[in-house]
PDB file of C-alpha atoms and ligand atoms in Angstrom:
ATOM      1  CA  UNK E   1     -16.304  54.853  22.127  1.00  0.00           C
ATOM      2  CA  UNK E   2     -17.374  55.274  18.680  1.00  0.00           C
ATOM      3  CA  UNK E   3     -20.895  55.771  17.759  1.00  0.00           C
ATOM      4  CA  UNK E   4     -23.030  52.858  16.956  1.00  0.00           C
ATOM      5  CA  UNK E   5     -24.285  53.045  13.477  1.00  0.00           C
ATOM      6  CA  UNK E   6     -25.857  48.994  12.768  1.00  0.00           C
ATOM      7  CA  UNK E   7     -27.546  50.554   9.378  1.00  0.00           C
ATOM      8  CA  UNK E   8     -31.445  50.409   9.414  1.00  0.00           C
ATOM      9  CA  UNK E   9     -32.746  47.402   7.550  1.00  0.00           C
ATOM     10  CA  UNK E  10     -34.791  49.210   4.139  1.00  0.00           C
ATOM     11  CA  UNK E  11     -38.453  48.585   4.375  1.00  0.00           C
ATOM     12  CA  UNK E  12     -38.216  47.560   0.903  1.00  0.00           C
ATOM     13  CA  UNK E  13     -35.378  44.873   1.955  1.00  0.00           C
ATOM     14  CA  UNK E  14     -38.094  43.149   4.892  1.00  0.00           C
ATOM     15  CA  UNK E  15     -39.584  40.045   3.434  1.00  0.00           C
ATOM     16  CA  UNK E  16     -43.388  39.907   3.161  1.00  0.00           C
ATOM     17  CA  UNK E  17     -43.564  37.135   5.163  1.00  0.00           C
ATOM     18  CA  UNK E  18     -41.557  39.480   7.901  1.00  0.00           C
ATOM     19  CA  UNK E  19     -43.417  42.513   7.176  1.00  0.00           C
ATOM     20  CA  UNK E  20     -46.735  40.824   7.803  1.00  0.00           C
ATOM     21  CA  UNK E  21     -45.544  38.955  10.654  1.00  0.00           C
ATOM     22  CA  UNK E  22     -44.688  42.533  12.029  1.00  0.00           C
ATOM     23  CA  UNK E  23     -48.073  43.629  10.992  1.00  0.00           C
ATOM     24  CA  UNK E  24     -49.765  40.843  13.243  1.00  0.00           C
ATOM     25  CA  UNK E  25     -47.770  41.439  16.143  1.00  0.00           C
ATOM     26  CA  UNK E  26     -48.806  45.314  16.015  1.00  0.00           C
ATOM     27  CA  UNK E  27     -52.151  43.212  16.507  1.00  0.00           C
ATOM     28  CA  UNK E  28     -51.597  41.513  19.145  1.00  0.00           C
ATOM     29  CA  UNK E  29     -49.055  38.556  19.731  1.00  0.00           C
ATOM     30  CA  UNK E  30     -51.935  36.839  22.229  1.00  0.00           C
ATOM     31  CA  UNK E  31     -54.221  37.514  18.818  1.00  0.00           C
ATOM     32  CA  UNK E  32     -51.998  35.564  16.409  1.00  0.00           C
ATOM     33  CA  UNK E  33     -50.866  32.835  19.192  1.00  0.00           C
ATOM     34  CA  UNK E  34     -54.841  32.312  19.160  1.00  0.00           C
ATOM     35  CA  UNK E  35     -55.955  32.843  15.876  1.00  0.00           C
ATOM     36  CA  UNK E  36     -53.228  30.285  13.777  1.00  0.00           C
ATOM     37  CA  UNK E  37     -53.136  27.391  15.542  1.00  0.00           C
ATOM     38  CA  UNK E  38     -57.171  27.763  15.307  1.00  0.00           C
ATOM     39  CA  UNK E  39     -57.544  28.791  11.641  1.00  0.00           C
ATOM     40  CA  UNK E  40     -59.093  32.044  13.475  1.00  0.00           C
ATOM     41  CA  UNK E  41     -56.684  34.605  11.282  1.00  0.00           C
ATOM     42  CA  UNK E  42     -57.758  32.740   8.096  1.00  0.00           C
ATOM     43  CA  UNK E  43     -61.095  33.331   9.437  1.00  0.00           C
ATOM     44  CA  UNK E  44     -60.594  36.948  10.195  1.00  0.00           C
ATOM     45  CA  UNK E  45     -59.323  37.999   7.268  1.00  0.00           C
ATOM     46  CA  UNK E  46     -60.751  36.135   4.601  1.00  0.00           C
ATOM     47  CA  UNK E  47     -64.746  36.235   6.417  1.00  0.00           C
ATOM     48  CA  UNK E  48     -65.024  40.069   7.583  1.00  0.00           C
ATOM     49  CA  UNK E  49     -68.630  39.999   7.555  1.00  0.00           C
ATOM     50  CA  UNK E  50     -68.611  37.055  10.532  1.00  0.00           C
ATOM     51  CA  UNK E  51     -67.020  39.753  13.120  1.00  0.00           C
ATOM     52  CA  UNK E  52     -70.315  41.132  13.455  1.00  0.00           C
ATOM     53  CA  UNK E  53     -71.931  37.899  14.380  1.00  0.00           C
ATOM     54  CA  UNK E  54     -72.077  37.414  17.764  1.00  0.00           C
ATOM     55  CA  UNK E  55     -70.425  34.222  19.301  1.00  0.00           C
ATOM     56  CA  UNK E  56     -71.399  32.531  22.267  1.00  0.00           C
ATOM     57  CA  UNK E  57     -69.431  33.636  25.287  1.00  0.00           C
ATOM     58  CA  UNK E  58     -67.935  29.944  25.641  1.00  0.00           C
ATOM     59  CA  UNK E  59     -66.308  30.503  22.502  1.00  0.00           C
ATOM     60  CA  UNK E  60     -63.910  33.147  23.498  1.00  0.00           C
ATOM     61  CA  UNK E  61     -62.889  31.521  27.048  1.00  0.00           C
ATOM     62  CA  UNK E  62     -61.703  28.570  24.397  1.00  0.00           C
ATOM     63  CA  UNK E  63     -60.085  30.726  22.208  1.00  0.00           C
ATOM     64  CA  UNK E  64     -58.457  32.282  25.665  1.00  0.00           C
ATOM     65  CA  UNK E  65     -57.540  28.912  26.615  1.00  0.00           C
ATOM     66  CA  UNK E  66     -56.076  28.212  23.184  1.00  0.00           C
ATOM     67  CA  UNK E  67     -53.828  31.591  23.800  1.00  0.00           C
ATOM     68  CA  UNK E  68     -52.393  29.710  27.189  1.00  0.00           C
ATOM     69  CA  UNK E  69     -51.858  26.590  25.742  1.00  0.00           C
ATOM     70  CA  UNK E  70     -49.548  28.260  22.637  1.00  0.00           C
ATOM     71  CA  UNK E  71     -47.535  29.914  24.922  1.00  0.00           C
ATOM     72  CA  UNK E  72     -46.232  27.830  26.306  1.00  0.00           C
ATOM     73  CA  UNK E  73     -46.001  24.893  23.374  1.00  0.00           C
ATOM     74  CA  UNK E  74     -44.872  27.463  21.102  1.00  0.00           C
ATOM     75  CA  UNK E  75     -45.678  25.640  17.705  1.00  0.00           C
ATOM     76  CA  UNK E  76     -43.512  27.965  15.604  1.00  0.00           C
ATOM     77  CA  UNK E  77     -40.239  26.427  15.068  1.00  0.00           C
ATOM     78  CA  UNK E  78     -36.749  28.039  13.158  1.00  0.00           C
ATOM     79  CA  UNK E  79     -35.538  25.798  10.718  1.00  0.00           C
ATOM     80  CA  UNK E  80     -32.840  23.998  12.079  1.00  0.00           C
ATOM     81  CA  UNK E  81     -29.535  22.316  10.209  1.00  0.00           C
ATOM     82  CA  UNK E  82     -27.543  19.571  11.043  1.00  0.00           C
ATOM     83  CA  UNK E  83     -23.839  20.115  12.910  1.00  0.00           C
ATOM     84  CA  UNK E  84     -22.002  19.135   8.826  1.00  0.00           C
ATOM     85  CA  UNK E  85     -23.777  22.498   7.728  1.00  0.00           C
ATOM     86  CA  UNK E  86     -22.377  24.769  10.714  1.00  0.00           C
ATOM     87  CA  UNK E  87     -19.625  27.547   9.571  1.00  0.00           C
ATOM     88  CA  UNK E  88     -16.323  25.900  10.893  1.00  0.00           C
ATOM     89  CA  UNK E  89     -15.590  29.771  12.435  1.00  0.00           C
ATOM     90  CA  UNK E  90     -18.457  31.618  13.179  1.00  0.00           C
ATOM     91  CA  UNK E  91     -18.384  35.426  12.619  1.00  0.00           C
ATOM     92  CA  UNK E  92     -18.033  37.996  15.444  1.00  0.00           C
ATOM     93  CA  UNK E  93     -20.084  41.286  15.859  1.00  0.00           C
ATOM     94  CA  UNK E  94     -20.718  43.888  18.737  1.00  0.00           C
ATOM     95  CA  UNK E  95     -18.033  44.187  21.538  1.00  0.00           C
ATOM     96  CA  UNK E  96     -20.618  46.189  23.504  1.00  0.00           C
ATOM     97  CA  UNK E  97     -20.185  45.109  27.552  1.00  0.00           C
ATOM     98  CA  UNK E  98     -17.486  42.632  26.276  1.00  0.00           C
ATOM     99  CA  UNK E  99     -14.791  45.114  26.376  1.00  0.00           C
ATOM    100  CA  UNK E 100     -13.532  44.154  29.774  1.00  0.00           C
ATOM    101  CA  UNK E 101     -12.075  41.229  31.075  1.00  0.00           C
ATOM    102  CA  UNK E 102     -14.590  38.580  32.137  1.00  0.00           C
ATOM    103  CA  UNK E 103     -14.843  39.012  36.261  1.00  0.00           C
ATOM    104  CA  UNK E 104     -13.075  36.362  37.996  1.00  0.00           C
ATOM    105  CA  UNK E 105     -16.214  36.435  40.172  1.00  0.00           C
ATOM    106  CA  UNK E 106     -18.317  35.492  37.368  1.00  0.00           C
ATOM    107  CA  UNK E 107     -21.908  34.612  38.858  1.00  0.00           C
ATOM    108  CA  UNK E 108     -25.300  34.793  36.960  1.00  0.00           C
ATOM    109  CA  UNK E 109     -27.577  37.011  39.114  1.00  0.00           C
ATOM    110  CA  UNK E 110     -31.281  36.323  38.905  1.00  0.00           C
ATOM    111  CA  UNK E 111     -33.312  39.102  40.549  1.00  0.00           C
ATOM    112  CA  UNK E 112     -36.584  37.904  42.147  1.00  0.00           C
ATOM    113  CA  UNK E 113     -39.574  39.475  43.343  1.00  0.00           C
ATOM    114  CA  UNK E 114     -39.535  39.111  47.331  1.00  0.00           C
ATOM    115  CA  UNK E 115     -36.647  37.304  47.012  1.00  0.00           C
ATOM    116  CA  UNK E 116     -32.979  37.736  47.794  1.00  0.00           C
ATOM    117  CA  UNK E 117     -31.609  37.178  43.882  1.00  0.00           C
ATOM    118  CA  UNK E 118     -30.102  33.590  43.103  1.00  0.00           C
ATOM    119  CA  UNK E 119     -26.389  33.758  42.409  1.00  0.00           C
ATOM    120  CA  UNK E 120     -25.572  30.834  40.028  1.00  0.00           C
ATOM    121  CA  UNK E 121     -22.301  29.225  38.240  1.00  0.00           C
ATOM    122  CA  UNK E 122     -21.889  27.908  34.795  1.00  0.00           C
ATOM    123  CA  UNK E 123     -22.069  24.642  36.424  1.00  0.00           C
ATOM    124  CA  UNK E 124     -25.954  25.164  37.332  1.00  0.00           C
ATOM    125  CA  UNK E 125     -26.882  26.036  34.129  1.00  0.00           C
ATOM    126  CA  UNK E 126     -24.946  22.913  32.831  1.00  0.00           C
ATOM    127  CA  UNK E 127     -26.913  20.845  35.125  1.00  0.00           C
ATOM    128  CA  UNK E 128     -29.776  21.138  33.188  1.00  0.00           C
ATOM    129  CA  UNK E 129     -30.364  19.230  29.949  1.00  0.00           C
ATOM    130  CA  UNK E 130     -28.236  20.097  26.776  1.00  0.00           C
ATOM    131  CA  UNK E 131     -29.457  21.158  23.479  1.00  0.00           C
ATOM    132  CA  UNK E 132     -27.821  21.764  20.133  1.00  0.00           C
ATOM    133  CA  UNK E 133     -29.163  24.350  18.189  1.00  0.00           C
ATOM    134  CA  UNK E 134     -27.514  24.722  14.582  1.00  0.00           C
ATOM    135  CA  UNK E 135     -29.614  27.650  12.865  1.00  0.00           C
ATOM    136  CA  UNK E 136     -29.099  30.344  10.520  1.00  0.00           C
ATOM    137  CA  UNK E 137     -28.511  33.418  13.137  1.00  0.00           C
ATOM    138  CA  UNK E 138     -29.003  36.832  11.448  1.00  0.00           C
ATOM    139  CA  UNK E 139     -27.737  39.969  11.604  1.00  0.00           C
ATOM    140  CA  UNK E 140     -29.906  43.176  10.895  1.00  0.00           C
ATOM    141  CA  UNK E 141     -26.686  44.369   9.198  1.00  0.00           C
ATOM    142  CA  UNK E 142     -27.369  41.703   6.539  1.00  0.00           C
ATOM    143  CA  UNK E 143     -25.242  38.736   7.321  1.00  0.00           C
ATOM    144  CA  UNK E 144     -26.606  35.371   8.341  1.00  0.00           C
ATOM    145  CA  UNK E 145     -24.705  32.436   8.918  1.00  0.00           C
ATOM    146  CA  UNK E 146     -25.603  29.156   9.856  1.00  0.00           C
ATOM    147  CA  UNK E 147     -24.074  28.280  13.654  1.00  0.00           C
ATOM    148  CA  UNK E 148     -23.729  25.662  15.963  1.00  0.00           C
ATOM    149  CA  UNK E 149     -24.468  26.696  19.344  1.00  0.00           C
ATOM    150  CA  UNK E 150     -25.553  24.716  22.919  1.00  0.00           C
ATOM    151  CA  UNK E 151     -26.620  25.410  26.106  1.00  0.00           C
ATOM    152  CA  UNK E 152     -29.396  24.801  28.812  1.00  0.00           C
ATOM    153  CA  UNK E 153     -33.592  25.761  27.589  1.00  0.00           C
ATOM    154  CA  UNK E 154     -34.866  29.069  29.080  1.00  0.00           C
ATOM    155  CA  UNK E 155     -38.032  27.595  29.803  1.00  0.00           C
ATOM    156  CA  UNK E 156     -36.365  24.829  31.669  1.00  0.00           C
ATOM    157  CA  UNK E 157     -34.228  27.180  33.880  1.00  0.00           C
ATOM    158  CA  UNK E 158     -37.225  29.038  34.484  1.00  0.00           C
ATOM    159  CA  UNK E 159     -39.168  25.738  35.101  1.00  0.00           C
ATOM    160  CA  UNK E 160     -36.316  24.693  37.341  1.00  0.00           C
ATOM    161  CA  UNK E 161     -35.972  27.754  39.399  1.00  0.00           C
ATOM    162  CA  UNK E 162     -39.376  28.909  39.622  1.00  0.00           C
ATOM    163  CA  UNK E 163     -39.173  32.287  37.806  1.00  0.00           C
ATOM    164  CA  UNK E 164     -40.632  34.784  35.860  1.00  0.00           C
ATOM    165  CA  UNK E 165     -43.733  34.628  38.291  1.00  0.00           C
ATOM    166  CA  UNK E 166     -44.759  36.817  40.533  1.00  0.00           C
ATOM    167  CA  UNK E 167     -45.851  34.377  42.867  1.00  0.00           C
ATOM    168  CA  UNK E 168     -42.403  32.777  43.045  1.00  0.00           C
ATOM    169  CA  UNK E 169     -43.905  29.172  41.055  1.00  0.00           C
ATOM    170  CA  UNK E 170     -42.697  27.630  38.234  1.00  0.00           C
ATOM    171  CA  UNK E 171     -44.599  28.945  34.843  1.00  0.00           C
ATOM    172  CA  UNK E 172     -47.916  27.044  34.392  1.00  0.00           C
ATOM    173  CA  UNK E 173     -49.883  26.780  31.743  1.00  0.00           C
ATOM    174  CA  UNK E 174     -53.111  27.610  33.399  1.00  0.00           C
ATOM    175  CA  UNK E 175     -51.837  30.800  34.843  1.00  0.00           C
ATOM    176  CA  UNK E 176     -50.440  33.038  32.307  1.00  0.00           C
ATOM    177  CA  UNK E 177     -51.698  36.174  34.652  1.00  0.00           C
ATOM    178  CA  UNK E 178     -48.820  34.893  36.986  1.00  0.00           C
ATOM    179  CA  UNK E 179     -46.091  35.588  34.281  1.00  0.00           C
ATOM    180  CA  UNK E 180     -44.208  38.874  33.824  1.00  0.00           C
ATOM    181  CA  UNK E 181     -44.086  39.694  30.114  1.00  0.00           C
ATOM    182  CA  UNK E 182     -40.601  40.665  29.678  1.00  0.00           C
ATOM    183  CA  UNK E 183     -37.496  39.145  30.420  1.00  0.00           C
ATOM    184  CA  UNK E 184     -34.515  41.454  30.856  1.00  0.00           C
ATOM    185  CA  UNK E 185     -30.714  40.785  30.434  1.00  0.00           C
ATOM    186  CA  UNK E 186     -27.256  42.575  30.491  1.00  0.00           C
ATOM    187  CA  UNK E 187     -24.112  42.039  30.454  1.00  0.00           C
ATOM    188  CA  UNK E 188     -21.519  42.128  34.324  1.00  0.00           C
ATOM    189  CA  UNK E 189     -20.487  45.984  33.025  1.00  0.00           C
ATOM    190  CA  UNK E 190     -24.366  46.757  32.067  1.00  0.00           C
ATOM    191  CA  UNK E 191     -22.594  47.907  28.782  1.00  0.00           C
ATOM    192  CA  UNK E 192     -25.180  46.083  26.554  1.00  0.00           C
ATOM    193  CA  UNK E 193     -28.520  45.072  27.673  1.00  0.00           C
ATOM    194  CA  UNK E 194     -31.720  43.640  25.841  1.00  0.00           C
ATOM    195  CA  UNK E 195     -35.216  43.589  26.864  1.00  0.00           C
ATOM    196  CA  UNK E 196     -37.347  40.217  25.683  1.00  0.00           C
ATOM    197  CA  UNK E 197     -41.101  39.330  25.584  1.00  0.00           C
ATOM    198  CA  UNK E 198     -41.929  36.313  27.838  1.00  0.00           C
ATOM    199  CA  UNK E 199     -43.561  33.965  25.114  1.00  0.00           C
ATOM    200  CA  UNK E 200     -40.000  34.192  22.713  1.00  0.00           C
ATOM    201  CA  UNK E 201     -37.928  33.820  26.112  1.00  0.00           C
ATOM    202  CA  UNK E 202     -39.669  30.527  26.762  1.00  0.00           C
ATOM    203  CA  UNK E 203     -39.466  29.435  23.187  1.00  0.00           C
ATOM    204  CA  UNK E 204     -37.979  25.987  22.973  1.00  0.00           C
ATOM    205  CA  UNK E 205     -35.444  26.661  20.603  1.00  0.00           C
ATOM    206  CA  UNK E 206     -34.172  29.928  22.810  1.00  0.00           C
ATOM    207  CA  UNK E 207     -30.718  29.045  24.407  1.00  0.00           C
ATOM    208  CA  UNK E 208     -28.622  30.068  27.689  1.00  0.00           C
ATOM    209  CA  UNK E 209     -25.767  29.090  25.767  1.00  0.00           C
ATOM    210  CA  UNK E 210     -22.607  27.622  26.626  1.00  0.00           C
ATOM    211  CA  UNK E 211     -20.616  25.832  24.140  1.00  0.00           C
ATOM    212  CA  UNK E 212     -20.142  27.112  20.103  1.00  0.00           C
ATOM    213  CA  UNK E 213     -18.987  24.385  17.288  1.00  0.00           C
ATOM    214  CA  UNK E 214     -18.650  22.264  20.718  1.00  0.00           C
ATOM    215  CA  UNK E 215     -16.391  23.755  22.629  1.00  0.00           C
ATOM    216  CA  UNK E 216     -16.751  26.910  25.636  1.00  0.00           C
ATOM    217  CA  UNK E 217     -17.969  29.585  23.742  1.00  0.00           C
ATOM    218  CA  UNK E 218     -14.806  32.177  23.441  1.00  0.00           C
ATOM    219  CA  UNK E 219     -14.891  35.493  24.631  1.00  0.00           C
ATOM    220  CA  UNK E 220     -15.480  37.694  21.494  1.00  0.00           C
ATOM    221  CA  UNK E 221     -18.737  35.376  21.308  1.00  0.00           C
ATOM    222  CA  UNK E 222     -19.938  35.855  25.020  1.00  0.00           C
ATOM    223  CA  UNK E 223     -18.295  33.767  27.427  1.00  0.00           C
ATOM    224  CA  UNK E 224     -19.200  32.452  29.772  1.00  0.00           C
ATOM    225  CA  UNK E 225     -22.970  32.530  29.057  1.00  0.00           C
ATOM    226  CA  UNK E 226     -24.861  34.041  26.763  1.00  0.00           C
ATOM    227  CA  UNK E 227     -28.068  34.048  25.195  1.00  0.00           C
ATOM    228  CA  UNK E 228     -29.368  32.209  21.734  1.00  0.00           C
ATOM    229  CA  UNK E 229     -32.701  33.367  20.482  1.00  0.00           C
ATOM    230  CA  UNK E 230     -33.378  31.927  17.416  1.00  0.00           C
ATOM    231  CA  UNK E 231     -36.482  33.813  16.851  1.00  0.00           C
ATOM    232  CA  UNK E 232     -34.823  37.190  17.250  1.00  0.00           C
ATOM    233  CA  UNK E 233     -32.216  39.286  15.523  1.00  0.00           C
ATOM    234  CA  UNK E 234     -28.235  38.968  16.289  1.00  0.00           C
ATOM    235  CA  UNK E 235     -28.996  42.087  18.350  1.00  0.00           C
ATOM    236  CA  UNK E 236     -31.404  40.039  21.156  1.00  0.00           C
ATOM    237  CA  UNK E 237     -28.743  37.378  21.616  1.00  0.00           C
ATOM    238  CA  UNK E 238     -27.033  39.089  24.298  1.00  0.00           C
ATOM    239  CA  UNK E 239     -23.519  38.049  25.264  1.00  0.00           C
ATOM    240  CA  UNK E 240     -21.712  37.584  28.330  1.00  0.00           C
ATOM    241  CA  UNK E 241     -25.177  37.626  30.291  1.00  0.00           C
ATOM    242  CA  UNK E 242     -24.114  38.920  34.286  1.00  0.00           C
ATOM    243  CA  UNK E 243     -28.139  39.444  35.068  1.00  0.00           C
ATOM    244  CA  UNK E 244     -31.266  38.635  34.151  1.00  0.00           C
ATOM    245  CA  UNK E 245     -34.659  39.897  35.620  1.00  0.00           C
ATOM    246  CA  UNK E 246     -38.167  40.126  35.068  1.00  0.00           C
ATOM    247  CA  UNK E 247     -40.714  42.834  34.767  1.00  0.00           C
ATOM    248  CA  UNK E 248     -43.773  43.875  33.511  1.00  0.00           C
ATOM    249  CA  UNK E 249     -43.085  46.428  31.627  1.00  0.00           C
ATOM    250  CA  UNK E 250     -40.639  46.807  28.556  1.00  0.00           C
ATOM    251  CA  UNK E 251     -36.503  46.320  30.489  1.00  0.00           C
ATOM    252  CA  UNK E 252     -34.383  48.879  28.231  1.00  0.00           C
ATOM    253  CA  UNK E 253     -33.200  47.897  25.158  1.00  0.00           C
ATOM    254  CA  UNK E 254     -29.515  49.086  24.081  1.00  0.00           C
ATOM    255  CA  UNK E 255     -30.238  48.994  20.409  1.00  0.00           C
ATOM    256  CA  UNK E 256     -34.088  49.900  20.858  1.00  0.00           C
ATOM    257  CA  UNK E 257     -31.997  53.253  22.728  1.00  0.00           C
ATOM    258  CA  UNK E 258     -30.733  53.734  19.120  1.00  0.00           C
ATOM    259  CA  UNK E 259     -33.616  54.147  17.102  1.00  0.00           C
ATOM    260  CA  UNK E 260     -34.349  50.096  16.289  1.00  0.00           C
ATOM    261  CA  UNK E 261     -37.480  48.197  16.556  1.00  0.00           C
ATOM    262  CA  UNK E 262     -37.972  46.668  20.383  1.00  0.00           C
ATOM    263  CA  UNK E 263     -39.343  43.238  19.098  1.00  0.00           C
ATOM    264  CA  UNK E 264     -36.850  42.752  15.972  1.00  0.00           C
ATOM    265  CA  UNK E 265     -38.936  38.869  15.669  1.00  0.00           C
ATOM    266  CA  UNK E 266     -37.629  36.846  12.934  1.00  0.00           C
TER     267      UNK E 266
HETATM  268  N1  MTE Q 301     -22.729  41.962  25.042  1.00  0.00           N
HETATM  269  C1  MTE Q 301     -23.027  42.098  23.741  1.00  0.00           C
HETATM  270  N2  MTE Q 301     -23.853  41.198  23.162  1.00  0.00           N
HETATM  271  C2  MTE Q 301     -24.148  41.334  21.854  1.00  0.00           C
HETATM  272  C3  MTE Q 301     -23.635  42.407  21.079  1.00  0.00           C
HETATM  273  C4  MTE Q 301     -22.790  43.333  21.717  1.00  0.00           C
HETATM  274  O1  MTE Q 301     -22.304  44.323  21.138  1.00  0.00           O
HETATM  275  N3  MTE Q 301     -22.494  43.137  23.043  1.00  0.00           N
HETATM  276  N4  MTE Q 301     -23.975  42.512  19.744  1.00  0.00           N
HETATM  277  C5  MTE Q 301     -25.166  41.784  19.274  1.00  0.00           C
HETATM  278  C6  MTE Q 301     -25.206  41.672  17.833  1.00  0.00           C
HETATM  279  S1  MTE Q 301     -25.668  43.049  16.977  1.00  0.00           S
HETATM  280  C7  MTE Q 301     -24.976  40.486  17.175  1.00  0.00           C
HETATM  281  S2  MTE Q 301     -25.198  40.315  15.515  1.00  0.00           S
HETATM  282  C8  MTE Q 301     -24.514  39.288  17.921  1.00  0.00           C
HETATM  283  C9  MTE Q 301     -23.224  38.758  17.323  1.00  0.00           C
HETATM  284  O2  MTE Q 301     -22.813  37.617  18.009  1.00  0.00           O
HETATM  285  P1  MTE Q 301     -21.422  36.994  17.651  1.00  0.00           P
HETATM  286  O3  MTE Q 301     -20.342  37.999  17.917  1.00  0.00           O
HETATM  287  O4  MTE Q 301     -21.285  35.754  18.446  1.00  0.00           O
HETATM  288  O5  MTE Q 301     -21.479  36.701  16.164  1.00  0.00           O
HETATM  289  O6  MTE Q 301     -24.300  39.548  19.292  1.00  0.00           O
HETATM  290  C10 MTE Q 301     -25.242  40.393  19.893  1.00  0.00           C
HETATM  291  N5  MTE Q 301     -24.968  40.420  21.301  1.00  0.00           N
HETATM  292 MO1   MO Q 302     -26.161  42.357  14.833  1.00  0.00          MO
END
């Protein structure tokens, strides 16, 4: 197998919006999920000489509140296209855990805490309601392209089958404590896994995808399932997904294993 060598995206090259995006998550992501939808950043930066006033107590448990309720609304949105603007073939890239045939057996395995893990078919996931999502998916080697892809919501798998809880519920609002903050995924080989936070796994626009340009996505792109994560890098959107689990602290990352950021947020 050849090394991997995905060049490093310049510093120079990162947009500003991207390099102070990365800035603000060093911060915190609970600290800008609370501070924009509540003018707080604005606040922050442009009125230093306020952080030394002291604010009621009651202020903070709304601010915490405010961090709960963004989670899980997730106001920030990728601009989407319509299906006219799609490229008619969309590009492939990465073979990593793809090399093989897809198993006959082909089941998604859900490990849960306390729980024997959930073996489910394509047909599960289609169960649930369908999205389109036609965005621009980059590549930190440079290339974007605008794509077409569907599948089932994240958050409504997870809503459906109670997890990424410890106590075994469905993900609520009023009990962030109760969530694990990472989401892990590989592929049926565990040739190519990827490590997620929580909040971008339960983004609305984040995919368990099934269908590309309308049809079964192919195998080069990921068959039978894989995942769409608008707000994330090409390298997130894991193909041919055989497992996914949950944990508290950071799953490994293959490209993070190869010197790249863990996060790589759009
Ligand atoms: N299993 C697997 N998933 C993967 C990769 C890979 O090598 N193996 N490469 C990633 C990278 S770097 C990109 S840009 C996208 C490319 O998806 P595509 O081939 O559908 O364009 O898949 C991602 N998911
Ligand atoms: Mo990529």
């Amino acid at each position: 197998m050849s090394q991997p060598t995905e060049p490093k995206l310049p510093e120079s090259d990162i947009p500003e919006s991207v390099a102070r995006r990365r800035m603000i998550q060093s911060f915190g992501w609970f600290a800008l999920a609370a501070a924009v939808p509540v003018g707080v950043y604005e606040w922050i930066t442009h009125s230093p000489k306020l952080l030394g006033v002291k604010k009621p107590l009651r202020r903070v448990l709304d601010v915490n509140e405010e961090v709960a309720r963004t989670y899980f609304s997730n106001t920030h949105m990728v601009p989407t296209f319509s299906v006219q603007d799609a490229a008619q073939k969309a590009r492939v890239n990465g073979y990593d855990g793809i090399k093989t045939p897809i198993p006959e057996d082909w089941k998604l395995q859900i490990d849960r805490p306390g729980a024997e893990p959930l073996m489910l078919t394509i047909d599960d996931v289609k169960a649930l309601p369908k999205y389109d999502m036609v965005y621009e998916f980059k590549c930190i080697e440079g290339w974007s392209q605008v794509q077409h892809w569907s599948g089932a919501r994240l958050s409504d798998f997870l809503e459906k089958y109670k997890l990424g809880t410890k106590s075994g519920n469905a993900p609520n609002p009023d009990a962030t404590d109760d969530l694990f903050k990472h989401v892990g995924m590989e592929t049926p080989d565990k040739g190519y896994y990827v490590g997620i936070d929580i909040e971008s796994a339960m983004h609305p626009q984040t995919l368990l995808a099934y269908e590309l340009n309308g049809e079964p996505i192919t195998a080069p792109h990921g068959a039978p399932l894989r995942l769409i994560i608008p707000v994330k890098y090409g390298v997130k959107n894991l193909k041919r997904i055989g497992r996914i689990f949950f944990s508290d602290t950071r799953p490994r990352d293959f490209w993070t294993e190869r010197g790249y950021d863990y996060y790589v947020g759009l």
